[in-house]
mmCIF file of C-alpha atoms in Angstrom:
data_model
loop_
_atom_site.group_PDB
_atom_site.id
_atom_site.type_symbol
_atom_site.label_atom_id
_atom_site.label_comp_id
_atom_site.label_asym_id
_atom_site.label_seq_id
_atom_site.Cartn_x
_atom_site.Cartn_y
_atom_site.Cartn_z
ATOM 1 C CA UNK J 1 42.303 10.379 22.233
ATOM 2 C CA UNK J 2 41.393 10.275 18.395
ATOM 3 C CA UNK J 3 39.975 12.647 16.439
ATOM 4 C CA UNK J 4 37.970 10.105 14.473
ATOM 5 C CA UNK J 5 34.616 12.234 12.866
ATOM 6 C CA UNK J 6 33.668 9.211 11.528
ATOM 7 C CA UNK J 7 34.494 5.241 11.463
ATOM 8 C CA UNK J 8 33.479 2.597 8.823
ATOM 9 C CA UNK J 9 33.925 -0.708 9.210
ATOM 10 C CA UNK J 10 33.411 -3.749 6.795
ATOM 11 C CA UNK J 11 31.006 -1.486 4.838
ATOM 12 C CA UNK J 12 29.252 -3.896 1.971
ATOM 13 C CA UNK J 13 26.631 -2.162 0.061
ATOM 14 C CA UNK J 14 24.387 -3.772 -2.806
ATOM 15 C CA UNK J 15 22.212 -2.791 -5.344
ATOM 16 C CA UNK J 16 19.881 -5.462 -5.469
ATOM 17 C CA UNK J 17 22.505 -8.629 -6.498
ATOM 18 C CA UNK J 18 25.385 -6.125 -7.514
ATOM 19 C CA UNK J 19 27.749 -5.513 -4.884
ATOM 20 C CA UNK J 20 28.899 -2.080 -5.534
ATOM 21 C CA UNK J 21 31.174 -1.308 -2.305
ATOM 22 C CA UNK J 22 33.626 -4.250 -1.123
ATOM 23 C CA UNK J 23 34.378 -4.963 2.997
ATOM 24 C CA UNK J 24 35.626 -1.032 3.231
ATOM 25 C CA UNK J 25 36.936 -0.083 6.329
ATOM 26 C CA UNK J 26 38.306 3.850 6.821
ATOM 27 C CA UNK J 27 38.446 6.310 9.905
ATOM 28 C CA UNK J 28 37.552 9.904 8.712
ATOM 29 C CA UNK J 29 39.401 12.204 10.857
ATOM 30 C CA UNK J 30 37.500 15.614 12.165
ATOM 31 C CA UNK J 31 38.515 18.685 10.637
ATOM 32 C CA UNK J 32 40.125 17.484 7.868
ATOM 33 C CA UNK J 33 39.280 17.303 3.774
ATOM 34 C CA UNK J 34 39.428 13.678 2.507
ATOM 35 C CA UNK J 35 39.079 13.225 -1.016
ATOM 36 C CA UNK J 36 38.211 10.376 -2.786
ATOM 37 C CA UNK J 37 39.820 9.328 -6.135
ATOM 38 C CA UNK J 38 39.004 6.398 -8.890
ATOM 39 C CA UNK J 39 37.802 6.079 -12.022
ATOM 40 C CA UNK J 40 33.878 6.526 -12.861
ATOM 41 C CA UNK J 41 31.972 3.580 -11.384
ATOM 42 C CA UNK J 42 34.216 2.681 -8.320
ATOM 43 C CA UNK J 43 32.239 3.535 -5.712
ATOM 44 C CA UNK J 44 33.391 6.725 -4.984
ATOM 45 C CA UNK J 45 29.819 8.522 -4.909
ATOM 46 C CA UNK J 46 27.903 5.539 -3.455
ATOM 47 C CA UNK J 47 30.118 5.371 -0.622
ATOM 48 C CA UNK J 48 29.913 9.117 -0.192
ATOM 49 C CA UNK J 49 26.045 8.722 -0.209
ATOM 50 C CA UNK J 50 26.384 5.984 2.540
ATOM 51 C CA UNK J 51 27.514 8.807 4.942
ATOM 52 C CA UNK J 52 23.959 10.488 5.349
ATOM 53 C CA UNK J 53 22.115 7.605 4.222
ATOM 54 C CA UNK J 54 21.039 8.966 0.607
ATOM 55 C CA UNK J 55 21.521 5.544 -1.123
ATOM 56 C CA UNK J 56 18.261 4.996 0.977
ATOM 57 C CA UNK J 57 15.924 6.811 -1.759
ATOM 58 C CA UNK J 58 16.764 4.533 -3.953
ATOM 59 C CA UNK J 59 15.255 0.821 -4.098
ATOM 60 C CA UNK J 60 17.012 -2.822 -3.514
ATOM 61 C CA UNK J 61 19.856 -1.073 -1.681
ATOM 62 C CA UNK J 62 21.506 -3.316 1.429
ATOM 63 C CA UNK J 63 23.907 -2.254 3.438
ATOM 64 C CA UNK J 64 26.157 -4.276 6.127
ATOM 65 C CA UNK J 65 28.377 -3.506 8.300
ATOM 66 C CA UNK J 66 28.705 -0.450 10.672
ATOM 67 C CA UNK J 67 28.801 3.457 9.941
ATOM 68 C CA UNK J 68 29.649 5.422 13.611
ATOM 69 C CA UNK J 69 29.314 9.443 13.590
ATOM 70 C CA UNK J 70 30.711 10.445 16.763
ATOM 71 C CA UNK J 71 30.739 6.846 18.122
ATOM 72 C CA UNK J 72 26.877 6.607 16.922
ATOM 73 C CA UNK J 73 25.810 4.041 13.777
ATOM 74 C CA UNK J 74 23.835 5.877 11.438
ATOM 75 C CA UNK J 75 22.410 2.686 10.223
ATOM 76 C CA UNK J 76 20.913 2.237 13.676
ATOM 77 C CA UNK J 77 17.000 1.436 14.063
ATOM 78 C CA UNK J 78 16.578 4.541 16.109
ATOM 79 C CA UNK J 79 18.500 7.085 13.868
ATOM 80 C CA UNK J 80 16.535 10.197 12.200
ATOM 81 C CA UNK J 81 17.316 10.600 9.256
ATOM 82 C CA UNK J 82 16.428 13.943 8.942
ATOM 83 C CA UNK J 83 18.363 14.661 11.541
ATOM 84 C CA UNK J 84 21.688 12.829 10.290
ATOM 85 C CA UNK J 85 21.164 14.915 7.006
ATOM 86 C CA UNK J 86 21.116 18.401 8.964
ATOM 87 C CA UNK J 87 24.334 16.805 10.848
ATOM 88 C CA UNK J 88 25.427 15.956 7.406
ATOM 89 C CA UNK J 89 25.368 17.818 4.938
ATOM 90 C CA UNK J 90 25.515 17.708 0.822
ATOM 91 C CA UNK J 91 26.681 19.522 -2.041
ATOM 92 C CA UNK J 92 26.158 18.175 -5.615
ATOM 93 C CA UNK J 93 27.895 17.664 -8.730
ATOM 94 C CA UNK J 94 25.954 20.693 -10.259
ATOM 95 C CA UNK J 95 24.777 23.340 -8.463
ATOM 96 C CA UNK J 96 20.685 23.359 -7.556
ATOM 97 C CA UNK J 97 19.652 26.474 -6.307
ATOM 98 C CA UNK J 98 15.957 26.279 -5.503
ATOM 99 C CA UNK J 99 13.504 28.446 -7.773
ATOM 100 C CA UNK J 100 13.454 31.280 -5.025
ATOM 101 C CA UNK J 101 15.340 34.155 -4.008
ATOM 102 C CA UNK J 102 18.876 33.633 -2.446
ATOM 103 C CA UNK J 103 17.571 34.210 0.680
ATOM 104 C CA UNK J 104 14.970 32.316 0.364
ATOM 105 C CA UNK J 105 17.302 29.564 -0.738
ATOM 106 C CA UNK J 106 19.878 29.979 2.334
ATOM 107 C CA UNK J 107 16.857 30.407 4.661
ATOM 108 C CA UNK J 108 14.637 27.220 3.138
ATOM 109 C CA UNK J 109 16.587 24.298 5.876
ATOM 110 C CA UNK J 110 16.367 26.882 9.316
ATOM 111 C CA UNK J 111 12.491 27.212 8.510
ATOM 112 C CA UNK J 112 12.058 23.455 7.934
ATOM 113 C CA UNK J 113 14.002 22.803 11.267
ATOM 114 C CA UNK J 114 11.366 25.362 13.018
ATOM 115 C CA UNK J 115 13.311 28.692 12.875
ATOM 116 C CA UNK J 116 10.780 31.386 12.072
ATOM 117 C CA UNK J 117 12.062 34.452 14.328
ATOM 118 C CA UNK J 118 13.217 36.764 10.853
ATOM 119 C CA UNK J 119 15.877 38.671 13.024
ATOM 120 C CA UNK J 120 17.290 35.018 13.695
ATOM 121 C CA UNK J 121 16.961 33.532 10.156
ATOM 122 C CA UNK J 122 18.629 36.816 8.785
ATOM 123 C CA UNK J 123 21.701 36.372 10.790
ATOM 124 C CA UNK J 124 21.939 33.045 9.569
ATOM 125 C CA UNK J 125 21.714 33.899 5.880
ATOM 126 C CA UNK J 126 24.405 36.701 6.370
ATOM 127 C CA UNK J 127 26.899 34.492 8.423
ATOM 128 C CA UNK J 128 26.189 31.397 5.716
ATOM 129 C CA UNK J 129 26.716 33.587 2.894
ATOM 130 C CA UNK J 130 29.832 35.212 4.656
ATOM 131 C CA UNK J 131 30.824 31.752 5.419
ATOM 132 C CA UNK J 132 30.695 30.401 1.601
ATOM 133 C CA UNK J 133 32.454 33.872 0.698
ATOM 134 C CA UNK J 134 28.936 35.078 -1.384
ATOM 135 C CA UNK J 135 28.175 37.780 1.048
ATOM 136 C CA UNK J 136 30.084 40.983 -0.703
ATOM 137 C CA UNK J 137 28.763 39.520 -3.904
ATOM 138 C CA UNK J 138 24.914 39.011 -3.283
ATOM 139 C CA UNK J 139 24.205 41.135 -0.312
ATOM 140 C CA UNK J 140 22.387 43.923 -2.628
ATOM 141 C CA UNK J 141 20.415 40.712 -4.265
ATOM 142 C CA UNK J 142 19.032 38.749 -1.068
ATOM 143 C CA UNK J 143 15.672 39.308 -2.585
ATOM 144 C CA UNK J 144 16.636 38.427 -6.029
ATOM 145 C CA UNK J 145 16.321 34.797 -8.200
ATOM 146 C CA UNK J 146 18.879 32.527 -7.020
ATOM 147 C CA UNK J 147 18.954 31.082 -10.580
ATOM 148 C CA UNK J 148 20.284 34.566 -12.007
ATOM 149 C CA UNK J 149 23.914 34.290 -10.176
ATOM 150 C CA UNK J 150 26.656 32.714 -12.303
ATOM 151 C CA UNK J 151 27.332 29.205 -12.257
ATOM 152 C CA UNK J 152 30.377 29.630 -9.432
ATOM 153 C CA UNK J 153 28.263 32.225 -7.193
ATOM 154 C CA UNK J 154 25.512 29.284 -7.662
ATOM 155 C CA UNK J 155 27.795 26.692 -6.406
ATOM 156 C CA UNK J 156 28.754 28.376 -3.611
ATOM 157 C CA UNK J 157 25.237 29.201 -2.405
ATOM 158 C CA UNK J 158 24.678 26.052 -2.591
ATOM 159 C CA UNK J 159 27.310 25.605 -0.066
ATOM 160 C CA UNK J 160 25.978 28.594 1.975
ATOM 161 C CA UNK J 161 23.099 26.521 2.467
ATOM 162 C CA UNK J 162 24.434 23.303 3.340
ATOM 163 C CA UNK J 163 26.203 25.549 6.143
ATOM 164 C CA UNK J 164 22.670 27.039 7.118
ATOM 165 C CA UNK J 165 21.331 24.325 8.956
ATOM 166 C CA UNK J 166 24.505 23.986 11.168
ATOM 167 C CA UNK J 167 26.157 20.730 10.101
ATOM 168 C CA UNK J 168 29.375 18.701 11.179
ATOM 169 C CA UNK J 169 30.497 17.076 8.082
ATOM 170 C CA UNK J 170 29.817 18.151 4.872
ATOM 171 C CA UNK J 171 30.058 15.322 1.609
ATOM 172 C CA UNK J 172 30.564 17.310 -1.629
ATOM 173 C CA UNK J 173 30.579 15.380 -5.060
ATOM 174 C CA UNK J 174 32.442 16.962 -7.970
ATOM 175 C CA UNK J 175 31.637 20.306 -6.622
ATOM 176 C CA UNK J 176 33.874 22.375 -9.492
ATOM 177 C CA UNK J 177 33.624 20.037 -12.391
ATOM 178 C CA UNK J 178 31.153 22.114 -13.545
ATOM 179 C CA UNK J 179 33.096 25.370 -13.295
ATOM 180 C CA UNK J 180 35.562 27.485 -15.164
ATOM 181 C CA UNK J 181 39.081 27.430 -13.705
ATOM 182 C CA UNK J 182 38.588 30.908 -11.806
ATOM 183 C CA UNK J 183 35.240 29.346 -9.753
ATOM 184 C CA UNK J 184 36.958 26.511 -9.360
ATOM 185 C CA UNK J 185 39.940 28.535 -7.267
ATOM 186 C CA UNK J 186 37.152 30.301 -4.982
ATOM 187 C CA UNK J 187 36.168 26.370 -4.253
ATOM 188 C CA UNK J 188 39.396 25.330 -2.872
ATOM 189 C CA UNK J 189 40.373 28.071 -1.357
ATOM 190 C CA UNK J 190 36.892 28.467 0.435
ATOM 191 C CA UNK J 191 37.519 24.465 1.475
ATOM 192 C CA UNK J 192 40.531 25.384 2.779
ATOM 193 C CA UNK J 193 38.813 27.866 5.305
ATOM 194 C CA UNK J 194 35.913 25.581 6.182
ATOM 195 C CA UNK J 195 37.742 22.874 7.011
ATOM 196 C CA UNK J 196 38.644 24.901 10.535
ATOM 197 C CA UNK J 197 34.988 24.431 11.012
ATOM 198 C CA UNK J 198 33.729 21.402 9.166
ATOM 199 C CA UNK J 199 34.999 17.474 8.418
ATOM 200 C CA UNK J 200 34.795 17.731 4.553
ATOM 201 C CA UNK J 201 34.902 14.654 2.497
ATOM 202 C CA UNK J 202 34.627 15.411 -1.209
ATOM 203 C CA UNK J 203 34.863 13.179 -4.510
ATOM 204 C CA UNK J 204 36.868 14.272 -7.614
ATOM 205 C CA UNK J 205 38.107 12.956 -10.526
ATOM 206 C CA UNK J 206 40.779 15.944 -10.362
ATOM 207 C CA UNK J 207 43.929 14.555 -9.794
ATOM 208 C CA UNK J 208 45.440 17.948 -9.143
ATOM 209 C CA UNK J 209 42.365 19.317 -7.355
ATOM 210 C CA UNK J 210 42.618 15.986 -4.492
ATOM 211 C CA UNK J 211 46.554 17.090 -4.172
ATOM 212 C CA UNK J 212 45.609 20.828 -3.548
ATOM 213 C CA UNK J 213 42.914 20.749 -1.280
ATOM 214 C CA UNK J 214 42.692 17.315 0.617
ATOM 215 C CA UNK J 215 44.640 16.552 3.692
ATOM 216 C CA UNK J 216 44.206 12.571 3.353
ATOM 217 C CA UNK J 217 43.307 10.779 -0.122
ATOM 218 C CA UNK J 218 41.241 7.412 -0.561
ATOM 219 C CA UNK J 219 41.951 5.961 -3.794
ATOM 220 C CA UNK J 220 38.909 3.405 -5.039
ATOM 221 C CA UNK J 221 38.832 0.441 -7.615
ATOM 222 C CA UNK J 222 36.151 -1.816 -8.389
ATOM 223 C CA UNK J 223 34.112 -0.902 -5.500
ATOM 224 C CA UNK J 224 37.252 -1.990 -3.102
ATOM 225 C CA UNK J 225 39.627 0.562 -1.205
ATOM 226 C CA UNK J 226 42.815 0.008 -2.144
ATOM 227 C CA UNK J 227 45.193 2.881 -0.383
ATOM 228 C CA UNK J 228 44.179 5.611 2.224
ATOM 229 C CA UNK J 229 46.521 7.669 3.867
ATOM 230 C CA UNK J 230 48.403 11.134 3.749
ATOM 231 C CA UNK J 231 47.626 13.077 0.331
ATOM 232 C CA UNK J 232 51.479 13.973 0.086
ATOM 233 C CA UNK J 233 52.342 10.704 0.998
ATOM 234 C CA UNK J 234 49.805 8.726 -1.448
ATOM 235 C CA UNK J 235 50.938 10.947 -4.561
ATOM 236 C CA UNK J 236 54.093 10.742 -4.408
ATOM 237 C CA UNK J 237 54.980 7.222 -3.009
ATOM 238 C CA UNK J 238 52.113 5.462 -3.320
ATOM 239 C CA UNK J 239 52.219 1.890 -1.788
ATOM 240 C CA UNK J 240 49.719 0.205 -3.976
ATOM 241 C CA UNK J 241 50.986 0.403 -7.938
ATOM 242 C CA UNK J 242 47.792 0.433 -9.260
ATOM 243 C CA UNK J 243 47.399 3.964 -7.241
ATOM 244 C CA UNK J 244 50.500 4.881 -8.704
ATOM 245 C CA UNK J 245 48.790 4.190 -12.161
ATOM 246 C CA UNK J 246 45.974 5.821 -11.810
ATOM 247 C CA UNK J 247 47.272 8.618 -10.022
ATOM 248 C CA UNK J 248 49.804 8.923 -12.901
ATOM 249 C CA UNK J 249 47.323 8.668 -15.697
ATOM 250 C CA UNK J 250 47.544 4.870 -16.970
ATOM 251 C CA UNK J 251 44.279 4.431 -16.789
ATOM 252 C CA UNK J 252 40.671 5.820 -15.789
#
């Protein structure tokens, strides 16, 4: 049986007459980290977006071709998208903690899902925060601005409350690049742990970052996928030589 999270095939995606992703085609195994490599403007994010349907907020975007979670296309007529997104879940280049408390902030999805029992919602904030390895650090500050943590403990609530609603996969776009070197290292190593839990898929323009953390690389060009496979395998003998310049700093 395989262990296929998620399957694209012949995935073309346009903004209005552009044609930003080319005919890709990629299995996403469960439990795994993929990371996705290019230079800026190859598609990387948008096809990250594609995944829980966020290049639908924004106008003259067409997609073709089939996305299957768990054998299901998202792009189907009858799909929720809420629903995908709590399945899916997103962390962003910068970290966006809401204007609220950082329980408010871990607690914000449960309550939109219907969750208003407190003994319920607290367990989930603790076992979030425990789970994005914030919980020693914030647990005398529940009640406290989310905006006051540092810029690392910020980043990983945000992650805390990606986790809160319960999802399967979770998409993360440059989540460190904002960080010092030290936040960064909580990151990866917190990856690491999740993955047990999660399918994470995450975008980076750090070479050494995709080699650390990811299990499986896609390297992007041009809006086209040009080499997939085994991070060890991909950085080392790379089958494609433009992914051996790129990977070896020719260019991008």
């Amino acid at each position: 049986m395989d262990n296929n999270k998620i399957v694209v095939d012949s995935l073309n995606l346009y903004y209005k007459d552009f044609q930003a992703l080319n005919n890709i085609s990629i299995d996403i195994k469960a439990n795994q980290i993929t990371a996705l490599i290019g230079p800026s403007g190859c598609g990387k994010t948008t096809f990250l977006r594609v995944l829980n349907r966020m290049n639908d907020l924004i106008d003259g975007v067409k997609v073709e071709g089939k996305v299957l979670l768990d054998g299901e296309d998202i792009y189907g007529p009858e799909v929720d998208v809420v629903q995908l997104r709590k399945k899916v879940g997103q962390v962003f280049q910068h970290p966006n903690p809401f204007p609220m408390s950082v329980y408010d902030n871990i607690a914000y999805g449960p309550r939109i899902h219907g969750i208003k029992d407190k003994r319920k919602l607290d367990e989930i904030v603790e076992n979030s925060l425990c789970r994005a390895a914030l919980w020693e650090e914030v647990r005398d500050r529940l009640f406290q601005s989310a905006l006051g943590l540092s810029g690392g403990q910020q980043q990983r609530l945000c992650i805390a409350r990606a986790l809160a609603v319960d999802p399967e996969v979770i998409l993360m776009d440059e989540p460190t690049s904002a960080l010092d070197p030290v936040s960064t290292l909580k990151i990866e190593e917190l990856l690491r742990e999740l993955k047990s839990f999660y399918t994470i898929i995450i975008v980076t323009h750090n070479m050494q970052q995709a080699a650390r953390v990811s299990d499986v690389t896609a390297f992007f060009l041009t809006g086209n996928l040009i080499e997939y496979g085994d991070t060890e395998v991909l950085f080392t003998k790379p089958c494609d030589r433009r992914t051996e310049d790129y990977i070896t700093g020719r260019f991008g």
